[in-house]
CSV table of N, CA and C in Angstrom, one decimal:
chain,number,residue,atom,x,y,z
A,87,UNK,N,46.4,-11.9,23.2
A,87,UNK,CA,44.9,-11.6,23.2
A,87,UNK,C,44.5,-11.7,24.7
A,88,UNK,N,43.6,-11.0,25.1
A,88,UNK,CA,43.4,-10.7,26.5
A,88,UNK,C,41.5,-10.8,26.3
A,89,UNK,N,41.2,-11.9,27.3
A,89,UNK,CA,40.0,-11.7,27.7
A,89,UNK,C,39.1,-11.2,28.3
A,90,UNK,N,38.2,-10.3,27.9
A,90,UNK,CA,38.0,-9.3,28.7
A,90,UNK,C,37.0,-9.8,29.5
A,91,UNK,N,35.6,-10.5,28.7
A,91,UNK,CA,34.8,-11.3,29.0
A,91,UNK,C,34.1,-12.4,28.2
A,92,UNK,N,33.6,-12.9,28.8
A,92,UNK,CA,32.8,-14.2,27.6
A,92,UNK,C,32.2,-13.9,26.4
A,93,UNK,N,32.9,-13.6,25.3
A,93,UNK,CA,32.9,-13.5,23.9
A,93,UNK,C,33.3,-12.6,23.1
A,94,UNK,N,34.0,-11.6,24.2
A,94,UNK,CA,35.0,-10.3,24.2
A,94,UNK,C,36.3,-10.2,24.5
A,95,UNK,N,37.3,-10.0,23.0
A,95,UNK,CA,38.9,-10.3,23.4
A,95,UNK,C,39.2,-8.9,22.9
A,96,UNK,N,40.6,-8.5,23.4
A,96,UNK,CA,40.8,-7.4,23.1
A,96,UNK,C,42.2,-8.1,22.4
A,97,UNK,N,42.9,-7.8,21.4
A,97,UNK,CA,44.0,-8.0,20.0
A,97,UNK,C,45.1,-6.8,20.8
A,98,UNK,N,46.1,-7.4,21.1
A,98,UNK,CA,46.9,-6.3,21.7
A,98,UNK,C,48.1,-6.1,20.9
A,99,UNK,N,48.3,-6.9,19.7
A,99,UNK,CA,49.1,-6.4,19.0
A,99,UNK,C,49.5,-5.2,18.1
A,100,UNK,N,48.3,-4.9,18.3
A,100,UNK,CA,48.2,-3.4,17.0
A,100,UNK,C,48.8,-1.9,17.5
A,101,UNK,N,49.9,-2.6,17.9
A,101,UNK,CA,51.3,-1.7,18.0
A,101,UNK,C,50.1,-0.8,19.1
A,102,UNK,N,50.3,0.4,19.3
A,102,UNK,CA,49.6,1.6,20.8
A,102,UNK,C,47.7,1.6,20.5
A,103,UNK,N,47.5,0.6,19.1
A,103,UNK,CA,45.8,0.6,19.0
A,103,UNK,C,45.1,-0.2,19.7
A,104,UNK,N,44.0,0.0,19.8
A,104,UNK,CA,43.2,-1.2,20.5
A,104,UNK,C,42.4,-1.8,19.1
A,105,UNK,N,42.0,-3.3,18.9
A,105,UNK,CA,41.4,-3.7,18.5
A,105,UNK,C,40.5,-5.1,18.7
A,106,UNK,N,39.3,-5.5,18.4
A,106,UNK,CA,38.2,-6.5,19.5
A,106,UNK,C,38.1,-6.9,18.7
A,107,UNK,N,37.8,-8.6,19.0
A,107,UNK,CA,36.7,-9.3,18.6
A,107,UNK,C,35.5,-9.5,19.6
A,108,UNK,N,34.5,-9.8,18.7
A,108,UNK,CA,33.3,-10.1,19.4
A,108,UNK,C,32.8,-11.3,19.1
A,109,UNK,N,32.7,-12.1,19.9
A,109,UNK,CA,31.8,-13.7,19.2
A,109,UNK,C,30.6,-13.8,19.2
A,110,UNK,N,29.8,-14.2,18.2
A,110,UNK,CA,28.6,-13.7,18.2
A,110,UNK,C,28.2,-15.0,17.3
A,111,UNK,N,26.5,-15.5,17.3
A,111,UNK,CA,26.1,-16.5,17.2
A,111,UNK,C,26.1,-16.8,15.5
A,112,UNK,N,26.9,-15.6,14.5
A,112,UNK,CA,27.3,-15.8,13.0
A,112,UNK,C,28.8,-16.0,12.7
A,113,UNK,N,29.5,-15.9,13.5
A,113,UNK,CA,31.1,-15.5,13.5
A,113,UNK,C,31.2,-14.4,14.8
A,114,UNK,N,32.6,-14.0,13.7
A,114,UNK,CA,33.1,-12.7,14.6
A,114,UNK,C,32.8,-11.3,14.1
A,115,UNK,N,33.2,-10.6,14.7
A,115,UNK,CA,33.1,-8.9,14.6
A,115,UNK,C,33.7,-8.6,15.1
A,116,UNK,N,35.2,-8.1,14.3
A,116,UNK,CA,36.4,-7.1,14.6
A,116,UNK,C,35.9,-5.9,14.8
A,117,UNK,N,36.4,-5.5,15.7
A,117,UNK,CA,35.9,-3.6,16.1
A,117,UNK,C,37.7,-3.1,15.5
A,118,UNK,N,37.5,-2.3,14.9
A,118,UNK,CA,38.8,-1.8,14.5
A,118,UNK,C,40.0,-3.0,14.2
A,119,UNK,N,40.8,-2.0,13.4
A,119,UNK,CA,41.6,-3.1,12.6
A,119,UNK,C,43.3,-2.4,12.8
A,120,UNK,N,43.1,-1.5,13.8
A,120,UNK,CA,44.7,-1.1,14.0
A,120,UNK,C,44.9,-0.7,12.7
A,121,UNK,N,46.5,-0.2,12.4
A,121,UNK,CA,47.5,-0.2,11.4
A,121,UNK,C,47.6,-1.2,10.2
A,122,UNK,N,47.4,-0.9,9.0
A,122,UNK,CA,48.2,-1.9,7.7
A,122,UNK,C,49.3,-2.1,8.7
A,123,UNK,N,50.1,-2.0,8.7
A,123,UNK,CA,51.2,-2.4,9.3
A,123,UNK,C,51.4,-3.6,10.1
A,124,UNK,N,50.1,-3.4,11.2
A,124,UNK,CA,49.8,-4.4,12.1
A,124,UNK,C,49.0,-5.8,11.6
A,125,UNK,N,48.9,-5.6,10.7
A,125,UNK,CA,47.8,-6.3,10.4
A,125,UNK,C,48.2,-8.3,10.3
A,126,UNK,N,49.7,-8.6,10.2
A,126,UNK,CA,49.9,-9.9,9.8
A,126,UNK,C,49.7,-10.4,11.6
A,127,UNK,N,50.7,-9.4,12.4
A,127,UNK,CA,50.6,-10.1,13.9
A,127,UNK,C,49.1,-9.8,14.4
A,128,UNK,N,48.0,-9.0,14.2
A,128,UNK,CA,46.9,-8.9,14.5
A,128,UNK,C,46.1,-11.0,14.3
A,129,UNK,N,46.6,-10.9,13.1
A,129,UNK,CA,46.2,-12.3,12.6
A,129,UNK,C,46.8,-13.6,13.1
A,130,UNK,N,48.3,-13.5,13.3
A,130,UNK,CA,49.3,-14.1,14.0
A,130,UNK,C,48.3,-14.4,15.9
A,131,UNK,N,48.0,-13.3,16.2
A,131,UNK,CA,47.2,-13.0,17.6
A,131,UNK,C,46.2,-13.9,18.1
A,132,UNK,N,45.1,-13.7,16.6
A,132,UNK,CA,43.8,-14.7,16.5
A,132,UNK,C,44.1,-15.9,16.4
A,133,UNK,N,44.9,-16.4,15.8
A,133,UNK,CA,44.9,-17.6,15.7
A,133,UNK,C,46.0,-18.2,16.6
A,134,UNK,N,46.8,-17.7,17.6
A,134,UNK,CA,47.2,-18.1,19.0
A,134,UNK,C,46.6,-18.1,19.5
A,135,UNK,N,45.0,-17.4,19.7
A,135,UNK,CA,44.0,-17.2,20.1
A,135,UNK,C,43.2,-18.2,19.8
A,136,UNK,N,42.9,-19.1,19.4
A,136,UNK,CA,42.2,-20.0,18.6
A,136,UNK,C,40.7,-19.0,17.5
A,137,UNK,N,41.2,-18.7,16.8
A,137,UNK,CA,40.2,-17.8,15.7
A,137,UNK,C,40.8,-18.0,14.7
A,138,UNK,N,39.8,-18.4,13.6
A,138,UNK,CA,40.7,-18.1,12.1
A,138,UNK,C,39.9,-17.4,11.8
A,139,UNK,N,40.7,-16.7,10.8
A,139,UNK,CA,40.5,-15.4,10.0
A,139,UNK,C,38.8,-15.7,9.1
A,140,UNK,N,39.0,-16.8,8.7
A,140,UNK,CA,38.1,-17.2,7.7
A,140,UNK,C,36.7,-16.7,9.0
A,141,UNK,N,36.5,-17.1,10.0
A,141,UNK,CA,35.7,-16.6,11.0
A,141,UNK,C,35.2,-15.2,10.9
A,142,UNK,N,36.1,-14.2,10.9
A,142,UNK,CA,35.7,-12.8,11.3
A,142,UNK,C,34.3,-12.6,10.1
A,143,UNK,N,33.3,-12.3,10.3
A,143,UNK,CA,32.3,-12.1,9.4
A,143,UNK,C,32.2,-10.4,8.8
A,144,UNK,N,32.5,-9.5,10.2
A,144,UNK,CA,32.1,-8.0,9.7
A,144,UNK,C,33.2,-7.6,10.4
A,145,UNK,N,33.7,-6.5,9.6
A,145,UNK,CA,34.4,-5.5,10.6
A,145,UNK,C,33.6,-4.4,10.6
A,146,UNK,N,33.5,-3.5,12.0
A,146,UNK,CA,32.8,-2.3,12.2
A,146,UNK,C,33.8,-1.3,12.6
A,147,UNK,N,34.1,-0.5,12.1
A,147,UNK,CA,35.3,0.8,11.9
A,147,UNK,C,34.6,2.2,12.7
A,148,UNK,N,35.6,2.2,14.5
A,148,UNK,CA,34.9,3.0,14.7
A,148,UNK,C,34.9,4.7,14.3
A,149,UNK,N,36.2,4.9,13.8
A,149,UNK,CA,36.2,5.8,12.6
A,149,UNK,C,37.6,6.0,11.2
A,150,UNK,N,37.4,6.5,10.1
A,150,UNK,CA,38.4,6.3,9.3
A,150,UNK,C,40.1,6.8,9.5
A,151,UNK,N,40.5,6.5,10.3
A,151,UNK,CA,41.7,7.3,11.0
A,151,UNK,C,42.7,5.7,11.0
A,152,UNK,N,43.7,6.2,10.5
A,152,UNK,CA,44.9,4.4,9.7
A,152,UNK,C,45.0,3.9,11.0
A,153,UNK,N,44.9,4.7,11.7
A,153,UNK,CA,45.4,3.3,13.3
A,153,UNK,C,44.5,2.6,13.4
A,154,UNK,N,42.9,3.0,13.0
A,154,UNK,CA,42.2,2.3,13.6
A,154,UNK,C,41.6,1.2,12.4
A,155,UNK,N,41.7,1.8,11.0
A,155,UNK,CA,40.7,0.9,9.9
A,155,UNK,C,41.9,0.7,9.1
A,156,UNK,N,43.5,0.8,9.1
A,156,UNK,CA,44.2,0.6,7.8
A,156,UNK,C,44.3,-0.9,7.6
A,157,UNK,N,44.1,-1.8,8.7
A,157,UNK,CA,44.4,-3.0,8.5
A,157,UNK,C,43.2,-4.1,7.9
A,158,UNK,N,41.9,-3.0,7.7
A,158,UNK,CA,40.6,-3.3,7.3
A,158,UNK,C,41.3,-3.8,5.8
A,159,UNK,N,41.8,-3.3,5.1
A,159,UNK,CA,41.7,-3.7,3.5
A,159,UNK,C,42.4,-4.7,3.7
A,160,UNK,N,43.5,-5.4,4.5
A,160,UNK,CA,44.2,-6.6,3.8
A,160,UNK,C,43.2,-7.8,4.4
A,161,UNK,N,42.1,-7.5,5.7
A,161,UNK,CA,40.9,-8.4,5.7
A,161,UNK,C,39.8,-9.2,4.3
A,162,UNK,N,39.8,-7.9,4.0
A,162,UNK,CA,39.1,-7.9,2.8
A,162,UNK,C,39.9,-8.4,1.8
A,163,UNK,N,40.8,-7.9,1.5
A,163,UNK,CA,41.9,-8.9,0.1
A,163,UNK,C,41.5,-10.4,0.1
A,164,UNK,N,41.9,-11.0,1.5
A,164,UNK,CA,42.3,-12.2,2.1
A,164,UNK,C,40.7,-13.0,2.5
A,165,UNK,N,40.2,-12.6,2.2
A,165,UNK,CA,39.1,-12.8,3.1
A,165,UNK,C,37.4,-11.8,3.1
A,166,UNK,N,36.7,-12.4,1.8
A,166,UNK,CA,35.6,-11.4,1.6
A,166,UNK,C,35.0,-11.0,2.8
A,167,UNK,N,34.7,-9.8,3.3
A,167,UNK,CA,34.1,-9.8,4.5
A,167,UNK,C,33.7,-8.3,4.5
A,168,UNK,N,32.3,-8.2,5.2
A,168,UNK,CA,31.6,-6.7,5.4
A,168,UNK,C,32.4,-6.0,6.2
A,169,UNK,N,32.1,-4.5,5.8
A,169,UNK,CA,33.2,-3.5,6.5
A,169,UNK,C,31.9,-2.2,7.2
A,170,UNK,N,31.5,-2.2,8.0
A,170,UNK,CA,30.3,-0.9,8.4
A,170,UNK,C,31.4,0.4,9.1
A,171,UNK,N,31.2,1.5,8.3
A,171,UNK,CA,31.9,2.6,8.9
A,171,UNK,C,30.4,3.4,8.2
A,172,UNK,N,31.2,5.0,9.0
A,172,UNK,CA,30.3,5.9,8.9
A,172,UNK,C,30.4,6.4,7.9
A,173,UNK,N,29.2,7.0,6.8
A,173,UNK,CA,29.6,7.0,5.5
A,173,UNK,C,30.4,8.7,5.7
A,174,UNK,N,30.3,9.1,6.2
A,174,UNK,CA,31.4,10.5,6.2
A,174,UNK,C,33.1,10.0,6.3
A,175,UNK,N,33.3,8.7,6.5
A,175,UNK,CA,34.5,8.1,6.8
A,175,UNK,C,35.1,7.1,5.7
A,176,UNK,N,33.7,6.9,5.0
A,176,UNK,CA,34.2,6.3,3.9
A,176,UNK,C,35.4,6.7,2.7
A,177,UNK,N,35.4,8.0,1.9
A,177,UNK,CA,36.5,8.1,1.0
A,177,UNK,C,37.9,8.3,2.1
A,178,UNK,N,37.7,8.5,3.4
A,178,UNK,CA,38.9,8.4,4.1
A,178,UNK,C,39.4,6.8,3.8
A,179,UNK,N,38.7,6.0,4.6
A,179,UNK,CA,38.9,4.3,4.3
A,179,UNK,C,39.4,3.7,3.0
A,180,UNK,N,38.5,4.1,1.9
A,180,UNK,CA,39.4,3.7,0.9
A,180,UNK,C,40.4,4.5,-0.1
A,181,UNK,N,40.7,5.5,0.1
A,181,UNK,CA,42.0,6.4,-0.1
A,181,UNK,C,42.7,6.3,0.6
């Protein structure tokens, strides 16, 4: 996890994706969720990071394309949490 600035990390595990947190005065806000694939070391990341998962409040999907939102659903399995994408992106996301 790389610091970019005060309340902004950038998750460098998501294999060639980029993915953020943001710290913010409710929790967090993941910007993109990389790969399903990536998704256990994305978590592995935060919490070397000092973040628990239980933290992240929203994820915001900057569009439905698997590198960037596939790792969105196993957030949600694990962990009830809002998901904001664009609704044109939506039956991409959950198909």
């Amino acid at each position: 996890m790389q610091r970019l600035r005060e309340g902004l990390y950038l998750l460098e595990s998501g294999a060639d994706v980029n993915a953020y947190l943001i710290e913010g005065p409710r929790g967090l806000t993941m910007v993109d969720s990389s790969y399903a694939r990536s998704w256990e070391a994305l978590v592995h990341e935060m919490e070397q990071g000092g973040f628990s998962l239980n933290s992240v409040e929203q994820i915001v999907l900057t569009h439905g394309h698997r590198d960037h939102a596939g790792g969105a659903a196993h957030l949600v399995q694990r962990h009830r949490v809002r998901v904001f994408a664009h609704p044109a992106d939506i039956p991409i996301i959950q198909g």
